[in-house]
Short mmCIF file of N, CA, C and O in Angstrom, two decimals:
data_model
loop_
_atom_site.label_atom_id
_atom_site.label_comp_id
_atom_site.label_asym_id
_atom_site.label_seq_id
_atom_site.Cartn_x
_atom_site.Cartn_y
_atom_site.Cartn_z
N MET A 1 8.75 6.97 -71.76
CA MET A 1 8.25 8.33 -71.36
C MET A 1 7.64 9.00 -72.44
O MET A 1 7.92 8.28 -73.80
N LEU A 2 7.19 9.99 -72.67
CA LEU A 2 5.84 10.66 -73.64
C LEU A 2 6.28 12.31 -73.58
O LEU A 2 6.27 12.21 -72.90
N VAL A 3 6.59 12.36 -75.09
CA VAL A 3 6.48 13.98 -75.19
C VAL A 3 5.90 14.87 -76.50
O VAL A 3 5.55 14.23 -77.40
N GLY A 4 5.36 15.38 -76.29
CA GLY A 4 5.05 16.50 -77.80
C GLY A 4 6.33 17.21 -78.72
O GLY A 4 7.45 16.56 -78.41
N THR A 5 5.59 17.71 -79.56
CA THR A 5 7.05 18.06 -80.95
C THR A 5 7.67 18.90 -79.74
O THR A 5 9.22 19.36 -80.34
N ASN A 6 7.60 20.31 -79.00
CA ASN A 6 8.25 20.94 -78.49
C ASN A 6 9.25 20.80 -77.59
O ASN A 6 10.50 20.99 -77.75
N GLU A 7 8.47 19.49 -77.16
CA GLU A 7 9.29 18.79 -75.94
C GLU A 7 11.02 18.43 -77.19
O GLU A 7 12.36 18.27 -76.74
N ALA A 8 10.56 17.34 -77.97
CA ALA A 8 11.17 16.87 -78.76
C ALA A 8 12.44 17.72 -79.74
O ALA A 8 13.53 16.92 -79.72
N ALA A 9 11.83 18.42 -79.94
CA ALA A 9 12.49 19.76 -80.87
C ALA A 9 13.75 19.83 -79.61
O ALA A 9 14.78 20.39 -79.77
N LYS A 10 12.88 20.64 -78.50
CA LYS A 10 14.72 21.16 -77.76
C LYS A 10 15.37 19.89 -77.21
O LYS A 10 16.56 19.95 -76.85
N LEU A 11 14.85 18.87 -77.21
CA LEU A 11 15.17 17.74 -76.90
C LEU A 11 16.82 17.66 -78.20
O LEU A 11 18.07 17.30 -77.80
N LEU A 12 16.09 17.50 -79.12
CA LEU A 12 16.96 17.13 -80.81
C LEU A 12 17.61 18.54 -80.75
O LEU A 12 18.61 18.38 -81.47
N GLY A 13 17.60 19.76 -80.54
CA GLY A 13 18.52 20.78 -80.91
C GLY A 13 17.95 21.26 -82.28
O GLY A 13 18.91 22.17 -82.77
N ILE A 14 16.78 20.74 -82.65
CA ILE A 14 16.15 21.57 -83.97
C ILE A 14 14.30 22.28 -83.52
O ILE A 14 14.15 22.54 -82.66
N SER A 15 14.12 23.10 -84.96
CA SER A 15 13.18 23.36 -84.02
C SER A 15 11.69 22.97 -84.47
O SER A 15 11.71 21.45 -85.30
N SER A 16 10.42 23.24 -84.04
CA SER A 16 9.24 22.24 -83.68
C SER A 16 8.90 22.08 -84.99
O SER A 16 8.42 21.09 -85.79
N PRO A 17 9.00 22.78 -86.03
CA PRO A 17 9.04 22.86 -87.60
C PRO A 17 9.41 21.30 -88.04
O PRO A 17 8.56 20.54 -89.31
N ARG A 18 10.64 21.31 -88.18
CA ARG A 18 11.33 20.30 -88.43
C ARG A 18 10.73 19.11 -87.59
O ARG A 18 11.10 17.68 -88.40
N VAL A 19 10.48 18.77 -86.67
CA VAL A 19 10.24 18.00 -85.81
C VAL A 19 8.66 17.23 -86.50
O VAL A 19 8.62 16.05 -86.78
N ARG A 20 7.88 18.57 -87.21
CA ARG A 20 7.02 18.08 -87.45
C ARG A 20 6.46 17.55 -89.20
O ARG A 20 6.22 16.61 -88.96
N ARG A 21 7.69 17.93 -89.70
CA ARG A 21 8.49 17.81 -90.77
C ARG A 21 8.77 15.69 -91.07
O ARG A 21 8.31 14.95 -91.37
N LEU A 22 9.95 15.75 -90.17
CA LEU A 22 10.33 14.69 -89.70
C LEU A 22 8.88 13.42 -89.53
O LEU A 22 8.56 12.39 -89.71
N LEU A 23 8.19 14.25 -88.58
CA LEU A 23 6.54 13.24 -87.91
C LEU A 23 5.98 12.58 -89.80
O LEU A 23 5.76 11.89 -89.44
N LEU A 24 5.93 13.81 -90.30
CA LEU A 24 5.21 13.58 -91.41
C LEU A 24 5.73 12.26 -92.48
O LEU A 24 5.39 11.77 -92.80
N ASP A 25 7.38 12.94 -92.09
CA ASP A 25 8.28 11.58 -93.28
C ASP A 25 7.73 10.26 -92.48
O ASP A 25 8.30 9.56 -93.09
N GLY A 26 8.01 9.90 -91.29
CA GLY A 26 7.49 8.71 -90.87
C GLY A 26 9.45 8.47 -90.22
O GLY A 26 9.48 7.44 -90.29
N ARG A 27 9.94 9.59 -90.03
CA ARG A 27 11.40 9.12 -89.39
C ARG A 27 11.37 8.73 -87.83
O ARG A 27 12.63 8.84 -87.62
N ILE A 28 10.61 9.31 -86.96
CA ILE A 28 10.52 9.16 -85.52
C ILE A 28 9.62 7.75 -85.63
O ILE A 28 8.56 7.97 -85.58
N HIS A 29 10.65 7.03 -84.60
CA HIS A 29 9.87 6.05 -84.77
C HIS A 29 9.01 6.03 -83.45
O HIS A 29 9.41 6.11 -82.07
N GLY A 30 7.93 4.58 -83.19
CA GLY A 30 6.80 5.03 -82.15
C GLY A 30 5.98 5.87 -81.86
O GLY A 30 5.56 5.90 -81.55
N ALA A 31 6.20 7.54 -83.00
CA ALA A 31 5.30 8.66 -83.27
C ALA A 31 3.65 7.90 -83.57
O ALA A 31 3.31 7.42 -84.40
N TYR A 32 3.06 8.73 -82.89
CA TYR A 32 1.60 8.45 -83.05
C TYR A 32 0.62 9.97 -82.27
O TYR A 32 1.20 10.62 -81.94
N LYS A 33 -0.62 10.14 -83.39
CA LYS A 33 -0.96 11.20 -83.04
C LYS A 33 -2.57 11.38 -82.85
O LYS A 33 -2.87 9.67 -82.66
N ILE A 34 -2.80 12.03 -81.54
CA ILE A 34 -3.96 11.72 -81.16
C ILE A 34 -4.42 13.20 -81.13
O ILE A 34 -4.44 14.14 -80.77
N SER A 35 -5.76 13.02 -81.69
CA SER A 35 -6.31 14.02 -82.27
C SER A 35 -5.74 14.54 -82.72
O SER A 35 -5.10 14.16 -84.02
N ASN A 36 -4.91 16.02 -82.54
CA ASN A 36 -4.48 16.84 -83.26
C ASN A 36 -3.44 16.97 -82.53
O ASN A 36 -1.99 18.29 -82.68
N VAL A 37 -2.30 16.49 -81.65
CA VAL A 37 -1.56 16.40 -80.87
C VAL A 37 -0.53 14.63 -81.15
O VAL A 37 -1.33 13.91 -80.75
N TRP A 38 0.62 15.70 -81.40
CA TRP A 38 1.79 14.28 -81.51
C TRP A 38 1.90 13.89 -80.18
O TRP A 38 2.64 14.42 -79.52
N VAL A 39 2.06 12.33 -79.91
CA VAL A 39 2.92 11.58 -78.99
C VAL A 39 4.27 11.31 -79.38
O VAL A 39 4.13 10.23 -80.29
N ILE A 40 5.27 11.48 -78.89
CA ILE A 40 6.51 10.94 -79.52
C ILE A 40 7.36 10.15 -78.43
O ILE A 40 7.23 10.50 -76.95
N PRO A 41 7.97 8.65 -78.50
CA PRO A 41 8.30 7.94 -77.21
C PRO A 41 9.59 8.32 -77.31
O PRO A 41 10.50 8.41 -78.28
N LEU A 42 10.24 8.28 -75.96
CA LEU A 42 11.46 8.51 -75.57
C LEU A 42 12.11 7.16 -75.66
O LEU A 42 11.92 6.45 -74.51
N LYS A 43 13.85 7.27 -76.31
CA LYS A 43 14.80 6.13 -75.41
C LYS A 43 15.91 6.24 -74.70
O LYS A 43 16.48 7.04 -76.05
N ASP A 44 15.95 5.89 -74.17
CA ASP A 44 17.25 6.56 -73.34
C ASP A 44 17.12 8.03 -73.41
O ASP A 44 17.94 9.20 -73.46
N GLY A 45 16.26 8.50 -73.13
CA GLY A 45 15.99 10.09 -72.98
C GLY A 45 15.95 10.70 -74.52
O GLY A 45 15.82 11.97 -73.74
N MET A 46 16.20 10.18 -75.40
CA MET A 46 15.96 10.88 -76.78
C MET A 46 14.90 9.99 -77.75
O MET A 46 14.92 9.10 -77.55
N PRO A 47 14.14 10.57 -78.28
CA PRO A 47 13.12 10.34 -79.91
C PRO A 47 14.45 9.28 -80.69
O PRO A 47 15.58 9.54 -81.05
N VAL A 48 14.28 8.23 -80.92
CA VAL A 48 14.76 7.56 -82.39
C VAL A 48 14.04 7.82 -83.45
O VAL A 48 12.65 7.96 -83.82
N LEU A 49 15.17 8.31 -84.38
CA LEU A 49 14.70 9.01 -85.94
C LEU A 49 15.81 7.91 -86.56
O LEU A 49 16.58 7.05 -86.11
N SER A 50 14.93 7.62 -87.93
CA SER A 50 15.35 6.65 -89.18
C SER A 50 16.44 7.98 -89.60
O SER A 50 16.10 9.11 -89.58
N LYS A 51 17.62 7.13 -90.36
CA LYS A 51 18.54 7.67 -90.91
C LYS A 51 17.67 8.40 -92.24
O LYS A 51 16.85 7.91 -93.13
N GLY A 52 17.94 9.73 -92.88
CA GLY A 52 17.74 10.18 -94.13
C GLY A 52 18.68 9.84 -94.70
O GLY A 52 19.49 9.21 -94.62
N THR A 53 18.09 10.46 -96.21
CA THR A 53 19.15 9.74 -97.29
C THR A 53 19.99 10.87 -98.42
O THR A 53 20.86 10.65 -98.82
N ARG A 54 19.58 12.34 -97.78
CA ARG A 54 20.35 12.79 -98.31
C ARG A 54 20.84 13.92 -97.37
O ARG A 54 20.39 13.94 -95.94
N GLY A 55 21.70 15.21 -97.55
CA GLY A 55 22.32 15.68 -96.88
C GLY A 55 23.27 15.47 -95.89
O GLY A 55 23.64 14.11 -95.26
N PRO A 56 23.72 16.86 -94.69
CA PRO A 56 24.72 15.92 -93.92
C PRO A 56 24.35 15.74 -93.00
O PRO A 56 23.04 14.95 -92.50
N LYS A 57 25.02 14.43 -92.12
CA LYS A 57 24.79 13.47 -90.61
C LYS A 57 24.25 14.79 -89.98
O LYS A 57 24.83 15.69 -89.41
N PRO A 58 23.46 14.06 -89.17
CA PRO A 58 22.90 14.64 -88.06
C PRO A 58 24.30 15.06 -86.57
O PRO A 58 24.86 13.48 -86.49
N THR A 59 23.81 16.27 -86.08
CA THR A 59 24.93 16.27 -85.35
C THR A 59 24.56 16.62 -84.01
O THR A 59 25.28 17.04 -83.13
N TRP A 60 22.89 15.83 -83.61
CA TRP A 60 22.57 17.08 -82.21
C TRP A 60 22.73 15.54 -81.53
O TRP A 60 23.04 14.40 -81.62
N GLN A 61 22.63 16.20 -80.24
CA GLN A 61 23.47 15.10 -79.14
C GLN A 61 22.07 14.79 -77.83
O GLN A 61 21.51 16.25 -77.82
N ALA A 62 22.37 13.83 -76.86
CA ALA A 62 21.09 14.26 -75.77
C ALA A 62 21.69 15.35 -74.94
O ALA A 62 22.76 15.37 -74.49
N ILE A 63 21.09 16.04 -74.49
CA ILE A 63 21.23 17.49 -73.36
C ILE A 63 20.89 16.63 -71.61
O ILE A 63 19.79 16.23 -71.89
N ARG A 64 21.92 16.75 -71.21
CA ARG A 64 22.02 16.31 -69.98
C ARG A 64 21.58 17.00 -69.15
O ARG A 64 21.76 18.20 -68.85
N ARG A 65 20.70 16.99 -68.42
CA ARG A 65 20.01 17.61 -67.38
C ARG A 65 20.70 17.67 -65.94
O ARG A 65 20.71 16.15 -65.63
N GLU A 66 21.07 18.61 -65.26
CA GLU A 66 21.33 18.62 -64.01
C GLU A 66 19.77 17.62 -63.42
O GLU A 66 19.04 18.36 -62.63
N VAL A 67 20.33 17.10 -62.37
CA VAL A 67 19.38 16.34 -61.37
C VAL A 67 20.03 17.33 -59.98
O VAL A 67 20.69 17.09 -59.22
N MET A 68 19.28 17.48 -59.51
CA MET A 68 18.61 18.31 -58.10
C MET A 68 19.07 17.53 -56.79
O MET A 68 18.68 16.31 -57.04
N THR A 69 19.97 17.59 -55.92
CA THR A 69 20.02 17.31 -54.55
C THR A 69 19.44 17.36 -53.49
O THR A 69 19.85 18.53 -53.63
N CYS A 70 18.70 16.62 -53.32
CA CYS A 70 17.70 17.31 -51.87
C CYS A 70 18.34 16.39 -50.53
O CYS A 70 18.54 15.67 -50.28
N ILE A 71 18.32 16.86 -49.55
CA ILE A 71 19.15 16.71 -47.94
C ILE A 71 18.19 17.29 -46.93
O ILE A 71 18.19 18.68 -46.97
N HIS A 72 17.43 16.17 -46.30
CA HIS A 72 16.97 16.18 -44.92
C HIS A 72 17.42 15.47 -44.36
O HIS A 72 17.76 15.07 -44.02
N VAL A 73 16.80 16.37 -42.62
CA VAL A 73 17.03 15.80 -41.40
C VAL A 73 15.52 14.69 -41.49
O VAL A 73 14.31 14.99 -41.42
N ASN A 74 16.16 13.30 -41.30
CA ASN A 74 14.96 12.39 -41.16
C ASN A 74 14.67 11.92 -39.29
O ASN A 74 15.40 11.64 -39.14
N ARG A 75 13.08 12.92 -39.19
CA ARG A 75 12.69 12.68 -38.09
C ARG A 75 12.26 11.52 -37.63
O ARG A 75 12.43 11.17 -35.93
N THR A 76 11.53 10.46 -38.57
CA THR A 76 11.41 9.47 -37.77
C THR A 76 12.55 8.73 -37.26
O THR A 76 12.38 8.00 -36.38
N ARG A 77 13.65 8.60 -38.18
CA ARG A 77 14.78 8.36 -37.73
C ARG A 77 15.11 8.61 -35.84
O ARG A 77 15.77 7.96 -35.37
N ILE A 78 15.15 9.80 -36.23
CA ILE A 78 15.52 10.38 -34.89
C ILE A 78 15.10 9.93 -33.65
O ILE A 78 15.39 9.14 -32.61
N SER A 79 13.50 9.77 -34.15
CA SER A 79 12.29 9.35 -32.68
C SER A 79 12.57 7.33 -32.48
O SER A 79 12.77 7.27 -31.52
N GLN A 80 13.31 6.81 -33.74
CA GLN A 80 13.74 5.37 -33.88
C GLN A 80 15.01 5.37 -32.36
O GLN A 80 14.76 4.71 -32.02
N ASN A 81 15.84 6.33 -33.27
CA ASN A 81 17.24 6.04 -32.40
C ASN A 81 16.59 6.49 -30.94
O ASN A 81 17.62 5.46 -30.03
N TYR A 82 15.73 7.67 -30.75
CA TYR A 82 15.87 7.80 -29.38
C TYR A 82 14.99 6.67 -28.27
O TYR A 82 15.26 6.21 -27.47
N LYS A 83 13.69 6.09 -29.25
CA LYS A 83 13.24 5.03 -28.33
C LYS A 83 13.59 3.72 -28.28
O LYS A 83 14.06 3.04 -27.32
N HIS A 84 14.62 3.29 -29.58
CA HIS A 84 15.29 2.00 -29.14
C HIS A 84 17.25 1.76 -28.98
O HIS A 84 17.31 0.85 -28.41
N GLY A 85 17.48 3.54 -28.43
CA GLY A 85 18.47 3.19 -28.23
C GLY A 85 19.77 3.07 -29.21
O GLY A 85 20.91 2.28 -28.88
N GLU A 86 19.83 3.12 -30.07
CA GLU A 86 20.09 3.19 -32.00
C GLU A 86 20.73 4.62 -31.34
O GLU A 86 20.59 5.56 -31.62
N ASN A 87 21.54 3.83 -32.73
CA ASN A 87 22.65 4.92 -33.30
C ASN A 87 22.69 5.20 -34.81
O ASN A 87 23.92 5.07 -35.54
N LEU A 88 21.59 5.23 -35.64
CA LEU A 88 20.89 4.87 -36.71
C LEU A 88 21.21 6.90 -37.79
O LEU A 88 20.96 7.86 -37.03
N PRO A 89 21.90 6.67 -39.08
CA PRO A 89 22.45 7.82 -39.83
C PRO A 89 20.96 8.00 -40.07
O PRO A 89 19.76 7.65 -40.55
N VAL A 90 20.86 9.69 -39.76
CA VAL A 90 19.56 10.83 -39.72
C VAL A 90 19.07 11.44 -40.71
O VAL A 90 18.42 12.44 -41.20
N LEU A 91 20.54 12.02 -41.61
CA LEU A 91 20.52 12.65 -42.71
C LEU A 91 20.56 12.03 -43.85
O LEU A 91 20.86 11.08 -44.53
N SER A 92 19.58 12.54 -44.69
CA SER A 92 18.96 11.58 -46.14
C SER A 92 19.40 12.62 -47.21
O SER A 92 19.14 14.06 -47.28
N VAL A 93 20.28 12.29 -48.17
CA VAL A 93 20.66 12.81 -49.51
C VAL A 93 19.80 11.79 -50.28
O VAL A 93 20.13 10.74 -50.55
N LYS A 94 19.20 12.47 -51.07
CA LYS A 94 18.19 12.09 -52.54
C LYS A 94 19.28 12.77 -53.59
O LYS A 94 18.88 14.19 -53.82
N ARG A 95 19.15 12.09 -54.85
CA ARG A 95 19.81 12.72 -55.76
C ARG A 95 18.61 11.85 -57.21
O ARG A 95 18.96 10.59 -57.19
N GLY A 96 17.85 12.02 -57.99
CA GLY A 96 17.68 11.07 -58.54
C GLY A 96 16.34 10.37 -57.52
O GLY A 96 15.50 10.90 -57.08
N SER A 97 16.80 8.96 -58.14
CA SER A 97 15.75 7.90 -57.52
C SER A 97 16.78 7.49 -56.39
O SER A 97 15.82 6.51 -55.46
N SER A 98 17.91 7.84 -56.38
CA SER A 98 18.38 6.59 -54.83
C SER A 98 18.70 7.91 -54.09
O SER A 98 18.26 8.90 -53.47
N ASN A 99 18.40 6.92 -52.77
CA ASN A 99 18.33 7.71 -50.70
C ASN A 99 19.62 6.94 -50.48
O ASN A 99 19.89 6.23 -50.58
N GLN A 100 20.08 7.82 -49.63
CA GLN A 100 21.67 7.56 -49.40
C GLN A 100 21.41 8.17 -47.96
O GLN A 100 21.03 9.37 -48.05
N TYR A 101 21.70 7.76 -46.63
CA TYR A 101 21.73 8.29 -45.54
C TYR A 101 23.19 8.27 -44.81
O TYR A 101 24.07 7.47 -45.27
N GLY A 102 23.59 9.01 -43.93
CA GLY A 102 24.82 9.21 -43.46
C GLY A 102 24.52 10.39 -42.73
O GLY A 102 23.78 10.97 -41.64
N TYR A 103 25.94 10.17 -41.49
CA TYR A 103 25.93 11.28 -40.22
C TYR A 103 26.56 12.77 -40.25
O TYR A 103 26.10 13.63 -39.56
N GLU A 104 27.14 12.79 -41.78
CA GLU A 104 27.59 14.16 -41.84
C GLU A 104 27.85 13.91 -43.79
O GLU A 104 27.88 13.33 -44.44
N VAL A 105 27.25 15.41 -43.30
CA VAL A 105 27.11 15.61 -45.40
C VAL A 105 27.60 16.79 -45.75
O VAL A 105 27.39 17.89 -44.82
N GLU A 106 28.93 17.29 -46.52
CA GLU A 106 29.63 17.94 -46.87
C GLU A 106 29.46 18.31 -48.29
O GLU A 106 29.44 17.94 -49.09
N VAL A 107 28.16 19.47 -48.67
CA VAL A 107 28.61 20.47 -49.95
C VAL A 107 29.08 21.35 -50.22
O VAL A 107 29.88 22.09 -49.59
N SER A 108 30.12 20.99 -51.43
CA SER A 108 31.17 21.41 -51.68
C SER A 108 30.98 22.65 -53.20
O SER A 108 30.99 21.93 -54.20
N GLY A 109 29.85 23.84 -52.49
CA GLY A 109 29.24 24.53 -53.51
C GLY A 109 27.97 25.19 -53.37
O GLY A 109 27.80 24.93 -51.90
N PRO A 110 27.29 26.03 -53.99
CA PRO A 110 27.05 26.76 -53.80
C PRO A 110 25.45 25.77 -54.04
O PRO A 110 25.29 24.69 -53.77
N CYS A 111 24.36 26.59 -52.51
CA CYS A 111 22.89 25.79 -52.11
C CYS A 111 22.12 26.41 -51.43
O CYS A 111 22.74 27.74 -51.08
N ARG A 112 20.72 25.70 -51.45
CA ARG A 112 20.02 26.80 -50.82
C ARG A 112 18.81 26.20 -49.59
O ARG A 112 18.63 24.83 -50.12
N VAL A 113 18.75 26.67 -48.90
CA VAL A 113 17.69 26.24 -47.57
C VAL A 113 16.16 26.83 -47.89
O VAL A 113 16.02 27.81 -48.15
N VAL A 114 15.61 25.45 -48.19
CA VAL A 114 14.21 25.57 -48.65
C VAL A 114 13.10 25.74 -47.71
O VAL A 114 13.52 24.10 -46.94
N TYR A 115 11.75 26.29 -47.35
CA TYR A 115 11.19 26.06 -46.07
C TYR A 115 9.88 26.03 -46.66
O TYR A 115 9.73 27.22 -47.04
N ARG A 116 8.87 25.02 -46.92
CA ARG A 116 7.44 24.77 -47.51
C ARG A 116 6.93 24.07 -46.61
O ARG A 116 6.86 23.25 -46.61
N PRO A 117 6.30 25.13 -45.19
CA PRO A 117 5.14 24.33 -44.75
C PRO A 117 3.64 23.68 -45.01
O PRO A 117 3.32 22.87 -45.14
N ASP A 118 3.62 24.46 -46.69
CA ASP A 118 2.73 24.67 -47.03
C ASP A 118 2.78 23.12 -48.60
O ASP A 118 1.60 22.79 -49.09
N GLN A 119 4.03 22.98 -48.89
CA GLN A 119 3.58 22.01 -50.00
C GLN A 119 5.22 21.39 -49.53
O GLN A 119 6.15 21.38 -50.10
N PRO A 120 5.32 20.30 -48.86
CA PRO A 120 5.72 19.48 -47.98
C PRO A 120 6.17 18.56 -48.94
O PRO A 120 5.95 18.39 -49.88
N LYS A 121 7.47 18.00 -49.19
CA LYS A 121 8.29 17.21 -49.84
C LYS A 121 7.39 15.55 -49.94
O LYS A 121 6.62 15.45 -48.87
N ASP A 122 7.54 14.60 -50.33
CA ASP A 122 6.67 13.50 -51.11
C ASP A 122 7.03 12.48 -49.54
O ASP A 122 6.15 12.09 -48.45
N CYS A 123 8.70 13.19 -49.29
CA CYS A 123 8.49 12.20 -47.54
C CYS A 123 7.76 12.82 -46.21
O CYS A 123 8.08 12.26 -45.05
N GLY A 124 7.55 14.07 -46.62
CA GLY A 124 7.13 15.02 -45.26
C GLY A 124 7.96 16.01 -45.00
O GLY A 124 7.54 16.62 -43.80
N ALA A 125 8.59 15.75 -45.49
CA ALA A 125 10.53 17.06 -45.12
C ALA A 125 9.32 18.39 -45.43
O ALA A 125 9.00 18.76 -46.61
N LYS A 126 9.99 19.42 -44.53
CA LYS A 126 9.25 20.92 -44.72
C LYS A 126 10.48 21.79 -44.87
O LYS A 126 10.37 22.55 -45.62
N VAL A 127 11.19 21.20 -44.48
CA VAL A 127 12.79 21.59 -44.51
C VAL A 127 13.81 21.20 -45.34
O VAL A 127 13.62 20.21 -45.02
N TRP A 128 14.27 21.48 -45.95
CA TRP A 128 15.44 20.91 -46.81
C TRP A 128 16.73 21.30 -47.74
O TRP A 128 16.23 22.98 -47.86
N ILE A 129 17.88 21.16 -48.15
CA ILE A 129 18.80 21.89 -48.73
C ILE A 129 19.09 21.58 -50.01
O ILE A 129 18.54 19.84 -50.03
N GLU A 130 18.63 22.54 -51.33
CA GLU A 130 18.96 21.60 -52.73
C GLU A 130 20.34 22.39 -53.32
O GLU A 130 20.90 23.58 -52.93
N THR A 131 21.29 21.76 -53.76
CA THR A 131 22.33 22.21 -54.45
C THR A 131 22.32 21.20 -55.87
O THR A 131 21.88 19.90 -56.60
N LEU A 132 23.19 21.79 -56.72
CA LEU A 132 23.31 21.28 -57.47
C LEU A 132 24.66 20.75 -57.56
O LEU A 132 25.80 20.32 -58.93
N SER A 133 25.60 20.91 -56.84
CA SER A 133 26.73 20.98 -56.41
C SER A 133 26.92 19.41 -55.62
O SER A 133 26.60 19.03 -55.36
N PRO A 134 28.28 19.12 -55.79
CA PRO A 134 28.91 17.68 -55.03
C PRO A 134 28.62 17.42 -53.71
O PRO A 134 28.76 18.85 -53.77
N VAL A 135 28.11 15.95 -53.51
CA VAL A 135 27.78 16.02 -52.27
C VAL A 135 28.81 14.71 -51.42
O VAL A 135 28.56 13.54 -52.20
N LEU A 136 29.15 15.31 -50.46
CA LEU A 136 30.34 14.25 -49.78
C LEU A 136 29.57 13.58 -48.72
O LEU A 136 28.68 14.41 -47.49
N ILE A 137 29.34 12.13 -48.77
CA ILE A 137 28.48 11.71 -47.53
C ILE A 137 29.54 11.13 -46.80
O ILE A 137 30.21 10.40 -47.01
N ALA A 138 29.29 10.94 -45.14
CA ALA A 138 30.04 10.25 -44.32
C ALA A 138 29.33 9.65 -43.00
O ALA A 138 27.76 10.13 -42.63
#
């Protein structure tokens, strides 16, 4: 993944001018400039910096981004179950790149139901539940 100086500054917890100074000093590995814009590659979600020769040790840490869990009813599976007399689970729980199916889903915390007929999800869902809370799938 590639980011600019502002995004790199947010990830490192430092200012944008400081990131530009590090770039000019050649301390951010793999960074290059296209026209007048710096492009910084990420490794494990963070820019790779070489060690400085002076001053205190750096204290920045990776910022963990919370991944939204999306729950929806898969109507294609419902049709398959009806047509073929099967009993496959129809509740789809998507978190990041993983997708699990279940018969029951319990959300232990706040959540919201979203209806967007004009902006469906990639899978075609127009109604779904979003949550940052833990989800139990049965």
